[in-house]
Amino acid sequence: IYDSPVTDTKHKISYAELQTRVASLAGALRAKGVEKGDRVLIYMPMVPEAIEAMLACGRLGAIHSVVFGGFAANELAVRIDDAKPKAIIAASCGVEPNRVIHYKPLLDEAIELAAHKPGFCVIFQREQEVAKLIEGRDYSWHGFQYGVEPAECVPVAGNHPSYILYTSGTTGQPKGVIRHTAGQLVALDWTMKAIYNIDAGDVFWAASDVGWVVGHSYIAYGQLIHGATTIVFEGKPVGTPDAGTFWRIISEYGVKALFTAPTAFRAIKREDPNGELLKKYDLSKFETLFLAGERADPDTITWAQEQLGVPVIDHWWQTETGWAIAANPMGIEPLPVKLGSPSVAMPGYDVRILDDAGQELPSSEMGAIAIKLPLPPGTLPTLWNAQERFISAYLETFPGYYETGDAGYKDEDGYLYIMARTDDVINVAGHRLSTGAMEEVLASHPDVAECAVIGITDKLKGQLPLGFLCLNAGCNRGHEDIISEVVKLVREKIGPVAAFKLAVVVERLPKTRSGKILRGTMVKIADGQSFKMPATIDDPAILDEIRTALSTLGYPLT
């Protein structure tokens, strides 16, 4: 199902029609020399053609690499040079609320910057903007497929790479995560029923983007291997046209389960705190809400549960794993929900909590979360052309384990609690504190819609926590009052040891397009360090707003 509020378009595509389209595109790619093992880069927005392009590559045994549509030219060039694609499939533009993003000039610039030049490009021309094609290199989507023989499936070995998906590396050089064809499909098919309780014919909607891992696993592949229905949604949780869009889609298509990031629900809650828009829709077929992608604060979970009256299930995984490390297996036996925990490790994942020396910690003690090797099917076998980097990034710190880069603990029932990325654990006068735990306290304040806590450098204590607060729509109380209340709350809930005294109210937080808060960049601004503009940032202007807000507190210290 394609539903695009930004272009006012809706249509449904059957499995038979999808197969015809995919075979046709695959045939055209094959006629131009794309074969098993070749890479094809896909640079498209949330349109069905993006899924067709991925599946056409799979049909030929070509390895696709989807880059989020609208990504900056220099970042796209880095990925072109790493994957060395034979072809690039792109759209002429992406459509956001109130603006069109021109993809083709970004693509042309990226190809110019890249040392590797693709053999040809296929451009899907959208009505909103028809791009200029370069003679001899660029082909239009429909003209390219005209009169070609549809392609049959090319058999591949089980461990043949299905795709490369770039995830941001700490060094700025992106890491190309590889997924094996068979392992991925076996794992995803198992999760559809076991974790999400989806049967063939059910509608499962992941409100994500095809450029992220969730889009690969649960817009493109999971539903289709399982015989379920997937939704390609080109819109936003709020503003297309309002905070009721999610409810409209659930009601209109009989969605059984929704998977999205907590940030989407925080946005909806901020615009419509009493759930007025929800009352207009029939959500009788809706059974479960799944959250992942960042920590789900208990406040957001509680609000969603109260509004929707269905289980709200937090689960935890990474681009690298491709499917859930820890979850609540709704299709096997729903476990009691514990707020703030994604529940327990899934089959195949042996999750341990380790101290800095790699020794296992007792329950309830916070440490590094690691997974004892081997990893289960569907997870990354290595990084594209970077085996040494794969070892140093994931396997070196704790020999015999995969390092997740997350910090947390397990309780006595084996439930896992993810508190922060390892680098979001701050050290205040020798006390290791989780910024995530402080964010939970701030989010519990009735006027706070969303928040972030970062650790800033302090001469005396090493680091100090600093909070950013976004207030609910319609809140007109004095900022000083709210700040003094949240400072008091942290003191009560976490204790004076947190030394939480600094907070500022902001209109919005800087985020990646997938909704992750750019805490690291905010730390650099507060500490007066230079930083590279994050490639995935949704709106760079927000960083200036953060800089202005910090200056009211006297940061960065001169």
C-alpha positions as semicolon CSV with decimal commas, in nm:
position;residue;x (nm);y (nm);z (nm)
1;I;0,000;0,000;0,000
2;Y;0,139;0,341;-0,101
3;D;0,002;0,635;0,097
4;S;0,153;0,977;0,037
5;P;-0,016;1,269;0,212
6;V;0,256;1,504;0,081
7;T;0,154;1,435;-0,282
8;D;-0,207;1,338;-0,208
9;T;-0,159;0,994;-0,365
10;K;-0,280;0,649;-0,262
11;H;-0,262;0,317;-0,441
12;K;-0,242;-0,054;-0,376
13;I;-0,008;-0,299;-0,547
14;S;-0,079;-0,673;-0,544
15;Y;0,193;-0,938;-0,513
16;A;0,137;-1,034;-0,881
17;E;0,168;-0,674;-0,999
18;L;0,478;-0,622;-0,784
19;Q;0,640;-0,932;-0,935
20;T;0,571;-0,806;-1,289
21;R;0,720;-0,463;-1,211
22;V;1,026;-0,610;-1,039
23;A;1,095;-0,859;-1,320
24;S;1,065;-0,579;-1,578
25;L;1,310;-0,349;-1,398
26;A;1,547;-0,642;-1,336
27;G;1,532;-0,728;-1,708
28;A;1,625;-0,372;-1,802
29;L;1,915;-0,367;-1,556
30;R;2,037;-0,703;-1,689
31;A;2,018;-0,576;-2,048
32;K;2,254;-0,296;-1,945
33;G;2,503;-0,542;-1,797
34;V;2,409;-0,560;-1,428
35;E;2,477;-0,912;-1,300
36;K;2,526;-1,116;-0,985
37;G;2,764;-0,948;-0,739
38;D;2,743;-0,601;-0,900
39;R;2,647;-0,314;-0,670
40;V;2,355;-0,083;-0,745
41;L;2,311;0,234;-0,541
42;I;1,951;0,345;-0,476
43;Y;1,880;0,710;-0,388
44;M;1,505;0,748;-0,351
45;P;1,230;0,880;-0,125
46;M;0,941;0,678;0,019
47;V;0,785;0,561;-0,307
48;P;0,700;0,202;-0,413
49;E;0,964;0,228;-0,687
50;A;1,233;0,228;-0,415
51;I;1,114;-0,117;-0,299
52;E;1,089;-0,234;-0,662
53;A;1,450;-0,126;-0,720
54;M;1,568;-0,321;-0,412
55;L;1,380;-0,635;-0,517
56;A;1,498;-0,606;-0,879
57;C;1,857;-0,615;-0,751
58;G;1,773;-0,920;-0,540
59;R;1,623;-1,092;-0,845
60;L;1,955;-1,057;-1,029
61;G;2,180;-1,133;-0,731
62;A;2,305;-0,772;-0,749
63;I;2,385;-0,606;-0,416
64;H;2,183;-0,294;-0,345
65;S;2,295;-0,005;-0,131
66;V;2,012;0,231;-0,041
67;V;2,120;0,581;0,055
68;F;1,862;0,800;0,225
69;G;1,705;1,031;-0,036
70;G;1,826;1,390;-0,006
71;F;2,155;1,294;0,158
72;A;2,427;1,555;0,099
73;A;2,636;1,520;-0,218
74;N;2,971;1,470;-0,042
75;E;2,825;1,192;0,178
76;L;2,671;1,029;-0,127
77;A;3,009;1,050;-0,304
78;V;3,182;0,872;-0,013
79;R;2,930;0,586;-0,047
80;I;2,971;0,573;-0,426
81;D;3,348;0,537;-0,381
82;D;3,309;0,266;-0,118
83;A;3,044;0,052;-0,291
84;K;3,160;0,124;-0,650
85;P;2,813;0,074;-0,804
86;K;2,771;-0,026;-1,168
87;A;2,441;0,166;-1,171
88;I;2,255;0,425;-0,965
89;I;1,875;0,431;-0,943
90;A;1,738;0,765;-0,820
91;A;1,424;0,978;-0,813
92;S;1,408;1,330;-0,953
93;C;1,302;1,467;-0,614
94;G;1,168;1,404;-0,267
95;V;0,860;1,581;-0,133
96;E;0,849;1,719;0,221
97;P;0,572;1,925;0,377
98;N;0,591;2,262;0,196
99;R;0,909;2,191;-0,002
100;V;1,050;1,980;-0,281
101;I;1,402;1,839;-0,233
102;H;1,590;1,828;-0,562
103;Y;1,771;1,492;-0,575
104;K;1,918;1,510;-0,924
105;P;2,156;1,807;-0,868
106;L;2,280;1,634;-0,550
107;L;2,334;1,312;-0,745
108;D;2,515;1,490;-1,031
109;E;2,742;1,669;-0,783
110;A;2,813;1,343;-0,597
111;I;2,912;1,163;-0,917
112;E;3,140;1,455;-1,002
113;L;3,303;1,440;-0,657
114;A;3,341;1,061;-0,659
115;A;3,649;0,894;-0,804
116;H;3,434;0,597;-0,911
117;K;3,187;0,671;-1,192
118;P;2,876;0,452;-1,231
119;G;2,810;0,302;-1,574
120;F;2,461;0,455;-1,595
121;C;2,179;0,608;-1,392
122;V;1,805;0,539;-1,398
123;I;1,592;0,835;-1,293
124;F;1,234;0,799;-1,175
125;Q;1,076;1,129;-1,283
126;R;0,814;1,257;-1,040
127;E;0,539;1,503;-1,135
128;Q;0,665;1,751;-0,874
129;E;0,991;1,792;-1,060
130;V;1,121;1,660;-1,390
131;A;1,500;1,643;-1,374
132;K;1,742;1,714;-1,659
133;L;1,896;1,391;-1,788
134;I;2,255;1,367;-1,907
135;E;2,269;1,216;-2,256
136;G;2,433;0,873;-2,266
137;R;2,445;0,829;-1,887
138;D;2,093;0,887;-1,757
139;Y;1,778;0,695;-1,852
140;S;1,420;0,762;-1,749
141;W;1,252;0,490;-1,540
142;H;0,985;0,400;-1,797
143;G;1,188;0,447;-2,115
144;F;1,464;0,232;-1,965
145;Q;1,226;-0,064;-1,928
146;Y;1,054;-0,028;-2,265
147;G;1,058;-0,346;-2,473
148;V;1,294;-0,548;-2,250
149;E;1,255;-0,914;-2,156
150;P;1,158;-0,957;-1,788
151;A;1,430;-1,128;-1,584
152;E;1,400;-1,463;-1,410
153;C;1,546;-1,510;-1,060
154;V;1,920;-1,574;-1,045
155;P;2,009;-1,839;-0,782
156;V;2,269;-1,731;-0,524
157;A;2,445;-1,901;-0,232
158;G;2,290;-1,848;0,111
159;N;2,578;-1,628;0,222
160;H;2,572;-1,411;-0,092
161;P;2,538;-1,045;0,019
162;S;2,185;-0,915;-0,028
163;Y;2,272;-0,554;0,048
164;I;2,514;-0,300;0,192
165;L;2,365;-0,043;0,430
166;Y;2,586;0,238;0,550
167;T;2,565;0,333;0,915
168;S;2,747;0,631;1,060
169;G;3,086;0,551;1,206
170;T;3,236;0,742;1,497
171;T;3,527;0,842;1,275
172;G;3,300;0,997;1,014
173;Q;3,382;0,730;0,754
174;P;3,054;0,536;0,718
175;K;3,050;0,162;0,784
176;G;2,897;-0,058;0,513
177;V;2,697;-0,323;0,699
178;I;2,648;-0,638;0,490
179;R;2,347;-0,868;0,511
180;H;2,353;-1,229;0,385
181;T;2,061;-1,329;0,162
182;A;1,942;-1,648;0,335
183;G;2,019;-1,556;0,696
184;Q;1,827;-1,232;0,665
185;L;1,515;-1,392;0,515
186;V;1,507;-1,678;0,766
187;A;1,547;-1,439;1,060
188;L;1,292;-1,184;0,934
189;D;1,034;-1,451;0,854
190;W;1,070;-1,589;1,208
191;T;1,033;-1,246;1,368
192;M;0,717;-1,159;1,175
193;K;0,516;-1,415;1,370
194;A;0,725;-1,471;1,683
195;I;0,788;-1,106;1,773
196;Y;0,521;-0,906;1,588
197;N;0,242;-1,170;1,582
198;I;0,176;-1,108;1,211
199;D;0,022;-1,376;0,989
200;A;0,003;-1,391;0,609
201;G;-0,258;-1,138;0,494
202;D;-0,218;-0,908;0,797
203;V;-0,118;-0,544;0,756
204;F;0,207;-0,454;0,936
205;W;0,318;-0,093;0,907
206;A;0,669;0,023;0,990
207;A;0,657;0,404;0,980
208;S;1,022;0,442;0,895
209;D;1,223;0,514;0,583
210;V;1,360;0,277;0,324
211;G;1,704;0,436;0,380
212;W;1,725;0,295;0,734
213;V;1,754;-0,061;0,857
214;V;1,390;-0,067;0,970
215;G;1,288;0,016;0,614
216;H;1,497;-0,270;0,478
217;S;1,379;-0,526;0,732
218;Y;1,018;-0,421;0,785
219;I;0,903;-0,220;0,484
220;A;1,076;-0,417;0,208
221;Y;1,164;-0,771;0,316
222;G;0,990;-0,897;0,633
223;Q;0,629;-0,857;0,522
224;L;0,694;-0,980;0,169
225;I;0,872;-1,302;0,272
226;H;0,584;-1,364;0,515
227;G;0,295;-1,294;0,276
228;A;0,175;-0,992;0,473
229;T;0,091;-0,639;0,356
230;T;0,338;-0,353;0,395
231;I;0,280;0,024;0,379
232;V;0,505;0,275;0,206
233;F;0,414;0,603;0,378
234;E;0,541;0,933;0,241
235;G;0,456;1,178;0,517
236;K;0,528;1,275;0,877
237;P;0,364;1,195;1,212
238;V;0,258;1,560;1,244
239;G;0,194;1,829;0,984
240;T;0,078;1,601;0,697
241;P;-0,182;1,741;0,760
242;D;-0,202;1,697;1,139
243;A;-0,117;1,474;1,435
244;G;-0,397;1,234;1,335
245;T;-0,226;1,094;1,022
246;F;-0,107;0,775;1,194
247;W;-0,460;0,706;1,322
248;R;-0,608;0,764;0,975
249;I;-0,373;0,511;0,818
250;I;-0,429;0,250;1,091
251;S;-0,805;0,288;1,051
252;E;-0,814;0,310;0,669
253;Y;-0,605;-0,001;0,602
254;G;-0,687;-0,212;0,908
255;V;-0,330;-0,205;1,040
256;K;-0,273;-0,484;1,294
257;A;0,064;-0,361;1,426
258;L;0,261;-0,038;1,392
259;F;0,637;-0,010;1,438
260;T;0,783;0,338;1,479
261;A;1,036;0,543;1,675
262;P;0,939;0,695;2,012
263;T;1,019;1,038;1,867
264;A;0,712;1,008;1,639
265;F;0,487;0,954;1,940
266;R;0,650;1,238;2,131
267;A;0,570;1,466;1,836
268;I;0,206;1,348;1,826
269;K;0,173;1,382;2,204
270;R;0,315;1,733;2,192
271;E;0,063;1,847;1,927
272;D;-0,237;1,658;2,063
273;P;-0,170;1,584;2,432
274;N;-0,528;1,473;2,503
275;G;-0,562;1,251;2,195
276;E;-0,856;1,448;2,052
277;L;-0,773;1,347;1,692
278;L;-0,767;0,979;1,787
279;K;-1,140;0,985;1,865
280;K;-1,227;1,038;1,497
281;Y;-1,095;0,698;1,388
282;D;-1,189;0,332;1,424
283;L;-0,880;0,146;1,545
284;S;-1,058;-0,182;1,621
285;K;-0,817;-0,394;1,410
286;F;-0,511;-0,242;1,576
287;E;-0,348;-0,479;1,827
288;T;0,008;-0,371;1,911
289;L;0,242;-0,073;1,895
290;F;0,614;-0,153;1,868
291;L;0,878;0,110;1,944
292;A;1,251;0,104;1,863
293;G;1,535;0,317;1,729
294;E;1,613;0,504;2,052
295;R;1,527;0,473;2,419
296;A;1,153;0,473;2,478
297;D;1,098;0,683;2,789
298;P;0,830;0,538;3,022
299;D;0,628;0,859;2,992
300;T;0,579;0,820;2,617
301;I;0,494;0,450;2,659
302;T;0,236;0,526;2,929
303;W;0,075;0,801;2,718
304;A;0,054;0,572;2,413
305;Q;-0,093;0,290;2,621
306;E;-0,356;0,517;2,774
307;Q;-0,455;0,668;2,439
308;L;-0,455;0,350;2,230
309;G;-0,554;0,087;2,484
310;V;-0,319;-0,171;2,328
311;P;0,014;-0,316;2,444
312;V;0,307;-0,083;2,372
313;I;0,617;-0,295;2,322
314;D;0,965;-0,151;2,329
315;H;1,233;-0,359;2,157
316;W;1,601;-0,310;2,092
317;W;1,824;-0,377;1,793
318;Q;2,077;-0,212;1,566
319;T;2,153;-0,156;1,199
320;E;2,422;-0,419;1,243
321;T;2,186;-0,692;1,369
322;G;1,897;-0,632;1,126
323;W;1,639;-0,769;1,370
324;A;1,560;-0,754;1,740
325;I;1,827;-0,846;1,996
326;A;1,580;-0,803;2,283
327;A;1,203;-0,804;2,247
328;N;0,875;-0,930;2,387
329;P;0,774;-1,227;2,168
330;M;0,407;-1,136;2,111
331;G;0,345;-1,428;1,874
332;I;0,489;-1,692;2,110
333;E;0,398;-1,581;2,460
334;P;0,361;-1,216;2,559
335;L;0,573;-1,153;2,869
336;P;0,479;-0,903;3,141
337;V;0,581;-0,555;3,024
338;K;0,832;-0,372;3,243
339;L;0,842;0,000;3,168
340;G;1,180;0,107;3,036
341;S;1,287;-0,244;2,931
342;P;1,276;-0,399;2,582
343;S;1,220;-0,730;2,769
344;V;1,448;-1,027;2,707
345;A;1,711;-1,150;2,462
346;M;1,570;-1,328;2,157
347;P;1,681;-1,679;2,050
348;G;2,034;-1,673;1,909
349;Y;2,148;-1,374;2,116
350;D;2,351;-1,451;2,430
351;V;2,353;-1,106;2,591
352;R;2,598;-1,030;2,874
353;I;2,677;-0,719;3,079
354;L;3,053;-0,663;3,108
355;D;3,279;-0,429;3,303
356;D;3,567;-0,244;3,135
357;A;3,793;-0,547;3,187
358;G;3,544;-0,776;3,009
359;Q;3,428;-0,950;3,328
360;E;3,060;-1,030;3,363
361;L;2,869;-0,810;3,609
362;P;2,597;-0,925;3,850
363;S;2,232;-0,830;3,786
364;S;2,130;-0,465;3,831
365;E;2,487;-0,338;3,775
366;M;2,536;-0,111;3,476
367;G;2,803;-0,202;3,224
368;A;2,874;-0,250;2,854
369;I;2,621;-0,467;2,674
370;A;2,792;-0,736;2,467
371;I;2,672;-1,044;2,280
372;K;2,867;-1,368;2,315
373;L;2,973;-1,499;1,974
374;P;2,857;-1,647;1,743
375;L;2,587;-1,403;1,632
376;P;2,262;-1,552;1,494
377;P;2,157;-1,559;1,124
378;G;2,059;-1,226;0,968
379;T;2,319;-1,022;1,156
380;L;2,625;-0,865;0,994
381;P;2,904;-1,109;0,893
382;T;3,149;-0,822;0,825
383;L;3,170;-0,469;0,683
384;W;3,194;-0,412;0,307
385;N;3,563;-0,425;0,208
386;A;3,665;-0,347;0,567
387;Q;3,723;-0,669;0,761
388;E;3,991;-0,507;0,981
389;R;3,760;-0,222;1,067
390;F;3,485;-0,474;1,145
391;I;3,715;-0,645;1,395
392;S;3,833;-0,322;1,556
393;A;3,484;-0,168;1,576
394;Y;3,296;-0,468;1,715
395;L;3,515;-0,759;1,825
396;E;3,838;-0,620;1,969
397;T;3,722;-0,457;2,294
398;F;3,584;-0,779;2,442
399;P;3,746;-1,087;2,279
400;G;3,481;-1,353;2,210
401;Y;3,202;-1,094;2,217
402;Y;3,028;-0,853;1,982
403;E;3,036;-0,505;2,139
404;T;2,700;-0,329;2,097
405;G;2,822;0,016;2,202
406;D;2,525;0,042;2,437
407;A;2,534;0,053;2,816
408;G;2,276;-0,092;3,053
409;Y;2,197;-0,372;3,294
410;K;1,985;-0,685;3,343
411;D;1,744;-0,733;3,632
412;E;1,700;-1,057;3,827
413;D;1,437;-1,179;3,574
414;G;1,680;-1,137;3,285
415;Y;1,504;-0,828;3,151
416;L;1,744;-0,595;2,977
417;Y;1,756;-0,218;3,038
418;I;1,935;-0,007;2,778
419;M;2,033;0,318;2,948
420;A;2,251;0,496;2,694
421;R;2,511;0,461;2,425
422;T;2,836;0,384;2,605
423;D;2,947;0,739;2,525
424;D;2,628;0,884;2,680
425;V;2,732;0,758;3,022
426;I;2,883;1,061;3,193
427;N;3,130;1,080;3,476
428;V;3,037;1,338;3,739
429;A;3,301;1,361;4,011
430;G;3,382;0,990;3,975
431;H;3,018;0,877;3,963
432;R;2,911;0,704;3,639
433;L;2,565;0,834;3,556
434;S;2,327;0,761;3,272
435;T;2,195;1,064;3,084
436;G;1,905;0,839;2,979
437;A;1,796;0,798;3,340
438;M;1,794;1,178;3,383
439;E;1,597;1,221;3,060
440;E;1,337;0,982;3,199
441;V;1,291;1,206;3,502
442;L;1,266;1,524;3,292
443;A;1,013;1,362;3,057
444;S;0,790;1,279;3,354
445;H;0,727;1,652;3,416
446;P;0,374;1,735;3,291
447;D;0,486;2,036;3,083
448;V;0,778;1,862;2,910
449;A;0,704;1,714;2,567
450;E;1,058;1,608;2,486
451;C;1,403;1,648;2,633
452;A;1,770;1,564;2,605
453;V;2,050;1,554;2,861
454;I;2,416;1,585;2,765
455;G;2,739;1,580;2,963
456;I;2,945;1,898;2,935
457;T;3,306;1,943;3,042
458;D;3,352;2,088;3,391
459;K;3,689;2,178;3,548
460;L;3,580;2,072;3,895
461;K;3,372;1,757;3,842
462;G;3,498;1,636;3,505
463;Q;3,150;1,647;3,355
464;L;2,816;1,806;3,442
465;P;2,472;1,719;3,306
466;L;2,285;1,985;3,109
467;G;1,920;1,947;3,010
468;F;1,729;2,076;2,706
469;L;1,350;2,093;2,742
470;C;1,082;2,120;2,472
471;L;0,747;2,213;2,622
472;N;0,398;2,092;2,532
473;A;0,199;2,295;2,280
474;G;-0,005;2,556;2,466
475;C;0,216;2,561;2,778
476;N;0,253;2,925;2,884
477;R;0,414;2,894;3,227
478;G;0,738;3,074;3,312
479;H;1,046;2,884;3,199
480;E;1,231;2,952;3,527
481;D;0,954;2,777;3,725
482;I;0,961;2,470;3,503
483;I;1,342;2,452;3,515
484;S;1,352;2,476;3,894
485;E;1,086;2,201;3,914
486;V;1,282;1,961;3,691
487;V;1,605;2,031;3,882
488;K;1,418;1,940;4,201
489;L;1,273;1,626;4,036
490;V;1,618;1,496;3,936
491;R;1,742;1,564;4,288
492;E;1,450;1,364;4,430
493;K;1,459;1,073;4,185
494;I;1,833;1,030;4,119
495;G;1,987;1,222;4,406
496;P;2,224;1,514;4,459
497;V;2,503;1,297;4,313
498;A;2,364;1,378;3,965
499;A;2,461;1,746;4,018
500;F;2,181;1,839;3,778
501;K;2,140;2,218;3,795
502;L;2,165;2,338;3,434
503;A;1,865;2,334;3,201
504;V;1,731;2,548;2,919
505;V;1,401;2,556;2,727
506;V;1,429;2,520;2,347
507;E;1,171;2,509;2,069
508;R;1,308;2,185;1,918
509;L;1,599;1,942;1,936
510;P;1,849;1,865;1,659
511;K;1,778;1,519;1,519
512;T;1,874;1,285;1,242
513;R;1,608;1,214;0,985
514;S;1,531;0,886;1,160
515;G;1,455;1,077;1,481
516;K;1,770;1,019;1,684
517;I;1,874;1,320;1,892
518;L;2,221;1,449;1,797
519;R;2,354;1,458;2,153
520;G;2,719;1,433;2,046
521;T;2,694;1,746;1,832
522;M;2,524;1,936;2,117
523;V;2,811;1,836;2,349
524;K;3,063;1,975;2,100
525;I;2,875;2,307;2,074
526;A;2,856;2,335;2,455
527;D;3,227;2,253;2,493
528;G;3,324;2,496;2,215
529;Q;3,480;2,222;2,000
530;S;3,474;2,219;1,623
531;F;3,249;1,957;1,462
532;K;3,151;1,824;1,121
533;M;2,788;1,892;1,028
534;P;2,617;1,550;1,070
535;A;2,516;1,416;0,728
536;T;2,188;1,280;0,859
537;I;2,070;1,603;1,028
538;D;1,710;1,693;0,955
539;D;1,743;2,073;0,982
540;P;2,086;2,234;1,036
541;A;1,925;2,564;1,151
542;I;1,838;2,397;1,484
543;L;2,207;2,393;1,579
544;D;2,208;2,775;1,579
545;E;1,905;2,771;1,811
546;I;2,094;2,534;2,045
547;R;2,402;2,760;2,031
548;T;2,186;3,062;2,126
549;A;2,017;2,871;2,411
550;L;2,354;2,757;2,548
551;S;2,490;3,112;2,538
552;T;2,214;3,218;2,783
553;L;2,376;2,976;3,031
554;G;2,724;3,107;2,953
555;Y;2,836;2,815;2,731
556;P;3,073;2,750;2,576
557;L;3,299;2,878;2,854
558;T;3,549;3,116;2,700
